[in-house]
mmCIF file of C-alpha atoms in Angstrom:
data_model
loop_
_atom_site.group_PDB
_atom_site.id
_atom_site.type_symbol
_atom_site.label_atom_id
_atom_site.label_comp_id
_atom_site.label_asym_id
_atom_site.label_seq_id
_atom_site.Cartn_x
_atom_site.Cartn_y
_atom_site.Cartn_z
ATOM 1 C CA MET A 232 90.765 85.178 117.094
ATOM 2 C CA GLY A 233 88.782 87.711 115.123
ATOM 3 C CA PRO A 234 89.948 91.044 113.742
ATOM 4 C CA VAL A 235 91.900 93.274 116.127
ATOM 5 C CA THR A 236 91.612 97.037 116.354
ATOM 6 C CA GLY A 237 94.885 98.853 115.825
ATOM 7 C CA ASP A 238 96.135 102.059 117.397
ATOM 8 C CA ASP A 239 94.630 103.877 114.424
ATOM 9 C CA GLY A 240 91.145 102.563 115.238
ATOM 10 C CA LEU A 241 90.919 100.212 112.231
ATOM 11 C CA ALA A 242 90.012 96.536 112.565
ATOM 12 C CA ARG A 243 92.472 94.204 110.834
ATOM 13 C CA CYS A 244 93.387 90.557 110.507
ATOM 14 C CA PRO A 245 95.315 89.741 113.735
ATOM 15 C CA TRP A 246 98.697 89.233 112.060
ATOM 16 C CA ALA A 247 98.643 92.873 110.928
ATOM 17 C CA GLY A 248 97.488 94.534 114.140
ATOM 18 C CA GLY A 249 100.574 96.605 114.903
ATOM 19 C CA PRO A 250 102.380 99.262 112.863
ATOM 20 C CA GLY A 251 105.175 98.196 110.537
ATOM 21 C CA VAL A 252 105.885 96.294 107.351
ATOM 22 C CA MET A 253 103.265 93.600 107.976
ATOM 23 C CA ARG A 254 100.449 96.093 108.552
ATOM 24 C CA ASP A 255 101.516 98.137 105.532
ATOM 25 C CA TYR A 256 101.486 94.987 103.395
ATOM 26 C CA HIS A 257 98.081 93.971 104.771
ATOM 27 C CA ASP A 258 96.558 97.391 104.127
ATOM 28 C CA THR A 259 97.972 98.068 100.672
ATOM 29 C CA GLU A 260 98.669 94.784 98.950
ATOM 30 C CA TRP A 261 97.567 91.506 100.535
ATOM 31 C CA GLY A 262 94.423 90.233 98.854
ATOM 32 C CA ASN A 263 94.558 92.738 96.000
ATOM 33 C CA ARG A 264 94.486 91.340 92.496
ATOM 34 C CA VAL A 265 97.755 91.702 90.599
ATOM 35 C CA HIS A 266 98.172 91.707 86.844
ATOM 36 C CA GLY A 267 100.891 90.646 84.453
ATOM 37 C CA GLU A 268 103.368 87.840 84.182
ATOM 38 C CA SER A 269 106.157 89.457 86.215
ATOM 39 C CA ALA A 270 103.771 90.301 89.087
ATOM 40 C CA TYR A 271 102.631 86.665 89.229
ATOM 41 C CA LEU A 272 106.164 85.312 88.949
ATOM 42 C CA GLU A 273 107.328 87.657 91.713
ATOM 43 C CA ARG A 274 104.609 86.560 94.128
ATOM 44 C CA LEU A 275 105.075 82.886 93.288
ATOM 45 C CA THR A 276 108.841 83.220 93.817
ATOM 46 C CA LEU A 277 108.515 85.139 97.080
ATOM 47 C CA GLU A 278 105.997 82.657 98.464
ATOM 48 C CA ALA A 279 108.410 79.810 97.672
ATOM 49 C CA PHE A 280 111.289 81.621 99.361
ATOM 50 C CA GLN A 281 109.074 82.293 102.399
ATOM 51 C CA SER A 282 108.486 78.597 103.003
ATOM 52 C CA GLY A 283 109.780 77.903 106.508
ATOM 53 C CA LEU A 284 110.467 81.576 107.258
ATOM 54 C CA SER A 285 108.459 84.561 108.439
ATOM 55 C CA TRP A 286 106.741 86.681 105.820
ATOM 56 C CA SER A 287 108.261 89.831 107.356
ATOM 57 C CA THR A 288 111.723 88.453 106.504
ATOM 58 C CA ILE A 289 110.723 88.239 102.852
ATOM 59 C CA LEU A 290 109.062 91.660 102.822
ATOM 60 C CA ASN A 291 112.171 93.248 104.314
ATOM 61 C CA LYS A 292 114.287 91.674 101.554
ATOM 62 C CA ARG A 293 111.821 92.323 98.727
ATOM 63 C CA GLU A 294 113.772 95.057 96.946
ATOM 64 C CA SER A 295 116.891 92.879 97.011
ATOM 65 C CA PHE A 296 114.883 89.997 95.535
ATOM 66 C CA ARG A 297 113.646 92.294 92.772
ATOM 67 C CA ALA A 298 117.200 93.353 91.955
ATOM 68 C CA ALA A 299 118.607 89.821 92.153
ATOM 69 C CA PHE A 300 115.892 88.408 89.892
ATOM 70 C CA ALA A 301 115.849 91.194 87.275
ATOM 71 C CA GLY A 302 112.449 92.526 88.319
ATOM 72 C CA PHE A 303 111.104 88.996 87.821
ATOM 73 C CA ASP A 304 111.502 89.180 84.060
ATOM 74 C CA ALA A 305 110.912 85.523 83.191
ATOM 75 C CA ASP A 306 113.068 85.594 80.055
ATOM 76 C CA VAL A 307 116.075 86.988 81.925
ATOM 77 C CA VAL A 308 115.763 84.694 84.950
ATOM 78 C CA ALA A 309 115.160 81.606 82.789
ATOM 79 C CA ALA A 310 118.544 82.271 81.159
ATOM 80 C CA TYR A 311 120.444 82.385 84.477
ATOM 81 C CA ASP A 312 123.458 80.087 84.455
ATOM 82 C CA ASP A 313 125.867 78.687 87.039
ATOM 83 C CA ALA A 314 127.566 82.075 87.460
ATOM 84 C CA ASP A 315 124.184 83.625 88.234
ATOM 85 C CA ARG A 316 123.437 80.847 90.719
ATOM 86 C CA ALA A 317 126.761 81.543 92.458
ATOM 87 C CA ARG A 318 125.975 85.282 92.497
ATOM 88 C CA LEU A 319 122.562 84.617 94.047
ATOM 89 C CA MET A 320 124.000 82.281 96.671
ATOM 90 C CA ALA A 321 126.473 85.018 97.670
ATOM 91 C CA ASP A 322 123.794 87.742 97.851
ATOM 92 C CA ALA A 323 123.105 88.458 101.541
ATOM 93 C CA GLY A 324 120.157 90.636 100.483
ATOM 94 C CA ILE A 325 118.053 87.570 99.640
ATOM 95 C CA VAL A 326 117.418 84.195 101.238
ATOM 96 C CA ARG A 327 120.340 82.025 100.199
ATOM 97 C CA ASN A 328 118.894 78.578 99.761
ATOM 98 C CA ARG A 329 120.141 76.526 96.822
ATOM 99 C CA LEU A 330 116.874 74.623 96.309
ATOM 100 C CA LYS A 331 114.818 77.826 96.325
ATOM 101 C CA VAL A 332 117.240 79.627 93.983
ATOM 102 C CA ASP A 333 117.111 76.675 91.587
ATOM 103 C CA ALA A 334 113.306 76.613 91.833
ATOM 104 C CA ALA A 335 113.108 80.317 90.968
ATOM 105 C CA ILE A 336 115.115 79.721 87.786
ATOM 106 C CA THR A 337 113.120 76.582 86.941
ATOM 107 C CA ASN A 338 109.862 78.469 87.489
ATOM 108 C CA ALA A 339 110.945 81.322 85.254
ATOM 109 C CA ALA A 340 111.619 78.819 82.452
ATOM 110 C CA ALA A 341 108.249 77.138 83.096
ATOM 111 C CA THR A 342 106.586 80.571 82.974
ATOM 112 C CA VAL A 343 108.117 81.237 79.556
ATOM 113 C CA ALA A 344 106.931 77.827 78.323
ATOM 114 C CA LEU A 345 103.440 78.439 79.705
ATOM 115 C CA ARG A 346 103.047 81.393 77.322
ATOM 116 C CA GLU A 347 102.315 78.862 74.563
ATOM 117 C CA ARG A 348 99.167 78.025 76.493
ATOM 118 C CA GLU A 349 97.274 80.656 78.439
ATOM 119 C CA GLY A 350 100.168 82.194 80.399
ATOM 120 C CA LEU A 351 100.890 82.163 84.116
ATOM 121 C CA GLU A 352 98.235 84.684 85.152
ATOM 122 C CA ALA A 353 95.355 82.955 83.368
ATOM 123 C CA PHE A 354 96.594 79.556 84.533
ATOM 124 C CA VAL A 355 96.600 80.572 88.214
ATOM 125 C CA LEU A 356 93.243 82.343 87.968
ATOM 126 C CA SER A 357 91.650 79.254 86.432
ATOM 127 C CA PHE A 358 91.885 77.665 89.904
ATOM 128 C CA ALA A 359 89.850 80.347 91.680
ATOM 129 C CA PRO A 360 87.311 78.852 94.087
ATOM 130 C CA ASP A 361 83.662 78.889 93.039
ATOM 131 C CA ASP A 362 82.686 79.431 96.666
ATOM 132 C CA PRO A 363 85.390 81.615 98.268
ATOM 133 C CA PRO A 364 85.802 81.483 102.037
ATOM 134 C CA ALA A 365 84.504 84.197 104.362
ATOM 135 C CA TRP A 366 86.174 83.539 107.686
ATOM 136 C CA GLY A 367 85.211 85.457 110.803
ATOM 137 C CA ASP A 368 87.899 84.014 113.026
ATOM 138 C CA THR A 369 91.421 82.635 112.587
ATOM 139 C CA ASP A 370 90.254 79.298 114.028
ATOM 140 C CA GLU A 371 88.111 78.866 110.896
ATOM 141 C CA MET A 372 90.983 79.507 108.491
ATOM 142 C CA THR A 373 92.731 76.792 106.505
ATOM 143 C CA THR A 374 96.191 76.629 104.947
ATOM 144 C CA THR A 375 95.216 74.610 101.883
ATOM 145 C CA SER A 376 92.128 74.087 99.788
ATOM 146 C CA PRO A 377 91.036 71.759 97.019
ATOM 147 C CA GLU A 378 91.844 74.615 94.614
ATOM 148 C CA SER A 379 95.357 75.215 95.976
ATOM 149 C CA THR A 380 96.033 71.477 95.810
ATOM 150 C CA ALA A 381 94.831 71.386 92.197
ATOM 151 C CA LEU A 382 96.905 74.486 91.346
ATOM 152 C CA SER A 383 99.973 72.857 92.919
ATOM 153 C CA LYS A 384 99.485 69.682 90.874
ATOM 154 C CA GLY A 385 98.775 71.677 87.714
ATOM 155 C CA LEU A 386 101.908 73.803 88.075
ATOM 156 C CA LYS A 387 104.085 70.776 88.811
ATOM 157 C CA LYS A 388 102.694 69.070 85.725
ATOM 158 C CA VAL A 389 103.898 71.969 83.535
ATOM 159 C CA GLY A 390 107.374 72.081 85.101
ATOM 160 C CA PHE A 391 107.162 74.314 88.188
ATOM 161 C CA ALA A 392 108.944 73.490 91.453
ATOM 162 C CA PHE A 393 108.491 74.477 95.106
ATOM 163 C CA VAL A 394 104.772 75.016 94.559
ATOM 164 C CA GLY A 395 103.169 72.875 97.250
ATOM 165 C CA PRO A 396 99.494 73.252 98.194
ATOM 166 C CA THR A 397 100.196 75.423 101.252
ATOM 167 C CA THR A 398 102.491 77.728 99.285
ATOM 168 C CA MET A 399 99.899 77.983 96.507
ATOM 169 C CA PHE A 400 97.161 78.750 99.041
ATOM 170 C CA ALA A 401 99.300 81.615 100.374
ATOM 171 C CA LEU A 402 99.820 82.792 96.781
ATOM 172 C CA MET A 403 96.080 82.719 96.094
ATOM 173 C CA GLU A 404 95.460 84.803 99.225
ATOM 174 C CA ALA A 405 98.245 87.265 98.458
ATOM 175 C CA ILE A 406 97.231 88.013 94.873
ATOM 176 C CA GLY A 407 93.515 88.252 95.491
ATOM 177 C CA VAL A 408 92.341 85.077 93.784
ATOM 178 C CA PHE A 409 89.813 85.325 96.615
ATOM 179 C CA ASP A 410 89.361 87.862 99.423
ATOM 180 C CA PRO A 411 91.441 86.466 102.316
ATOM 181 C CA HIS A 412 90.546 89.129 104.902
ATOM 182 C CA LEU A 413 88.476 88.165 107.937
ATOM 183 C CA VAL A 414 84.883 89.339 108.090
ATOM 184 C CA GLY A 415 85.114 92.527 110.138
ATOM 185 C CA CYS A 416 88.556 93.517 108.839
ATOM 186 C CA HIS A 417 88.476 96.971 107.289
ATOM 187 C CA ARG A 418 89.973 95.529 104.101
ATOM 188 C CA ARG A 419 87.298 92.820 103.646
ATOM 189 C CA GLY A 420 85.532 93.529 100.368
ATOM 190 C CA ALA A 421 87.814 96.471 99.593
ATOM 191 C CA SER A 422 90.409 94.618 97.525
ATOM 192 C CA ALA A 423 90.944 95.961 94.063
#
């Protein structure tokens, strides 16, 4: 399926065709480059929590995630202890999954450690594809790439968890490592 035209007359990727949180996310954020450690840690964390769930579930809980994880301040989250884990597991505002909560804390600590090298942002960007995709139809799209597989392996090697190739591909799309919009979508080529 190619881009669909919404009630506002704009062509979009099919998953964002109707009004609501998904279309807003598509039009204002998805595929736009983000900057800074906390922005990268937030997206990485949210993508991990999304695994097995709908993205709209995560978007609707995003402000609660930001509050629960101290605005994704890596130093604060890396210091979370068992009391914090219990608090997070009791927080109905987020997805309460022990493995994902533990991964978020592990990943914050790995983010802090990665500062001694190039930092999380530079590390992720170093896996950008030399030849980014330009899909015209959803049938052409993939859910992994050689670059997302390499990013997954690279992050695991430096201590990250819950960063499989599919999750890292979704991260790369979300943060604009490449333009993920279909050819014909009004956002294609417009990402900042």
